[in-house]
mmCIF file of C-alpha atoms in Angstrom:
data_model
loop_
_atom_site.group_PDB
_atom_site.id
_atom_site.type_symbol
_atom_site.label_atom_id
_atom_site.label_comp_id
_atom_site.label_asym_id
_atom_site.label_seq_id
_atom_site.Cartn_x
_atom_site.Cartn_y
_atom_site.Cartn_z
ATOM 1 C CA MET A 1 18.042 -9.627 52.550
ATOM 2 C CA SER A 2 20.914 -8.567 50.318
ATOM 3 C CA ASP A 3 24.508 -9.644 50.635
ATOM 4 C CA ILE A 4 26.835 -7.381 52.568
ATOM 5 C CA THR A 5 29.286 -5.240 50.645
ATOM 6 C CA TRP A 6 33.009 -5.904 50.736
ATOM 7 C CA ILE A 7 33.399 -2.698 52.762
ATOM 8 C CA GLN A 8 30.953 -3.964 55.377
ATOM 9 C CA ALA A 9 32.765 -7.309 55.453
ATOM 10 C CA PHE A 10 36.123 -5.576 55.864
ATOM 11 C CA GLN A 11 34.775 -3.406 58.687
ATOM 12 C CA MET A 12 33.339 -6.470 60.416
ATOM 13 C CA LEU A 13 36.655 -8.321 60.137
ATOM 14 C CA LEU A 14 38.574 -5.349 61.529
ATOM 15 C CA GLN A 15 36.156 -5.100 64.463
ATOM 16 C CA MET A 16 36.477 -8.840 65.117
ATOM 17 C CA PHE A 17 40.285 -8.472 65.060
ATOM 18 C CA ARG A 18 40.094 -5.627 67.600
ATOM 19 C CA THR A 19 37.789 -7.687 69.834
ATOM 20 C CA MET A 20 40.051 -10.729 69.607
ATOM 21 C CA LEU A 21 43.089 -8.652 70.590
ATOM 22 C CA SER A 22 41.213 -7.068 73.471
ATOM 23 C CA ASP A 23 39.875 -10.381 74.798
ATOM 24 C CA ASN A 24 42.975 -12.534 74.293
ATOM 25 C CA THR A 25 45.963 -10.294 74.902
ATOM 26 C CA GLU A 26 47.250 -7.925 77.541
ATOM 27 C CA LEU A 27 47.348 -5.053 75.044
ATOM 28 C CA SER A 28 45.804 -1.759 76.093
ATOM 29 C CA ASP A 29 43.005 -0.207 74.054
ATOM 30 C CA GLU A 30 45.475 2.495 73.030
ATOM 31 C CA LYS A 31 47.925 -0.091 71.643
ATOM 32 C CA ILE A 32 45.127 -1.944 69.832
ATOM 33 C CA ASN A 33 44.075 1.339 68.232
ATOM 34 C CA GLU A 34 47.683 2.014 67.216
ATOM 35 C CA LEU A 35 47.910 -1.416 65.563
ATOM 36 C CA ALA A 36 44.588 -0.984 63.761
ATOM 37 C CA ASN A 37 45.621 2.476 62.557
ATOM 38 C CA ALA A 38 48.982 1.169 61.346
ATOM 39 C CA PHE A 39 47.170 -1.576 59.438
ATOM 40 C CA MET A 40 44.753 0.919 57.880
ATOM 41 C CA ASN A 41 47.650 3.199 56.908
ATOM 42 C CA ALA A 42 49.366 0.274 55.167
ATOM 43 C CA LEU A 43 46.380 -0.345 52.876
ATOM 44 C CA PRO A 44 46.539 0.751 49.247
ATOM 45 C CA THR A 45 45.283 4.301 48.734
ATOM 46 C CA MET A 46 42.228 3.302 46.697
ATOM 47 C CA MET A 47 41.063 0.912 49.413
ATOM 48 C CA LYS A 48 41.517 3.578 52.104
ATOM 49 C CA ILE A 49 39.477 6.056 50.046
ATOM 50 C CA ARG A 50 36.622 3.575 49.618
ATOM 51 C CA LEU A 51 36.623 2.663 53.299
ATOM 52 C CA GLN A 52 36.619 6.308 54.393
ATOM 53 C CA ALA A 53 33.698 7.056 52.075
ATOM 54 C CA ALA A 54 31.614 4.292 53.672
#
């Protein structure tokens, strides 16, 4: 089995962050999505392009 790519690792970390927020806070799914989107929007352009292409 090959190693995962950095994009796969990043996606896994973001999903784990969403799950942690959902399980351990009183935040609504809508607010969690807003936070995740704000984080994604704060990424450097090149990283966003690579993640969107995946």
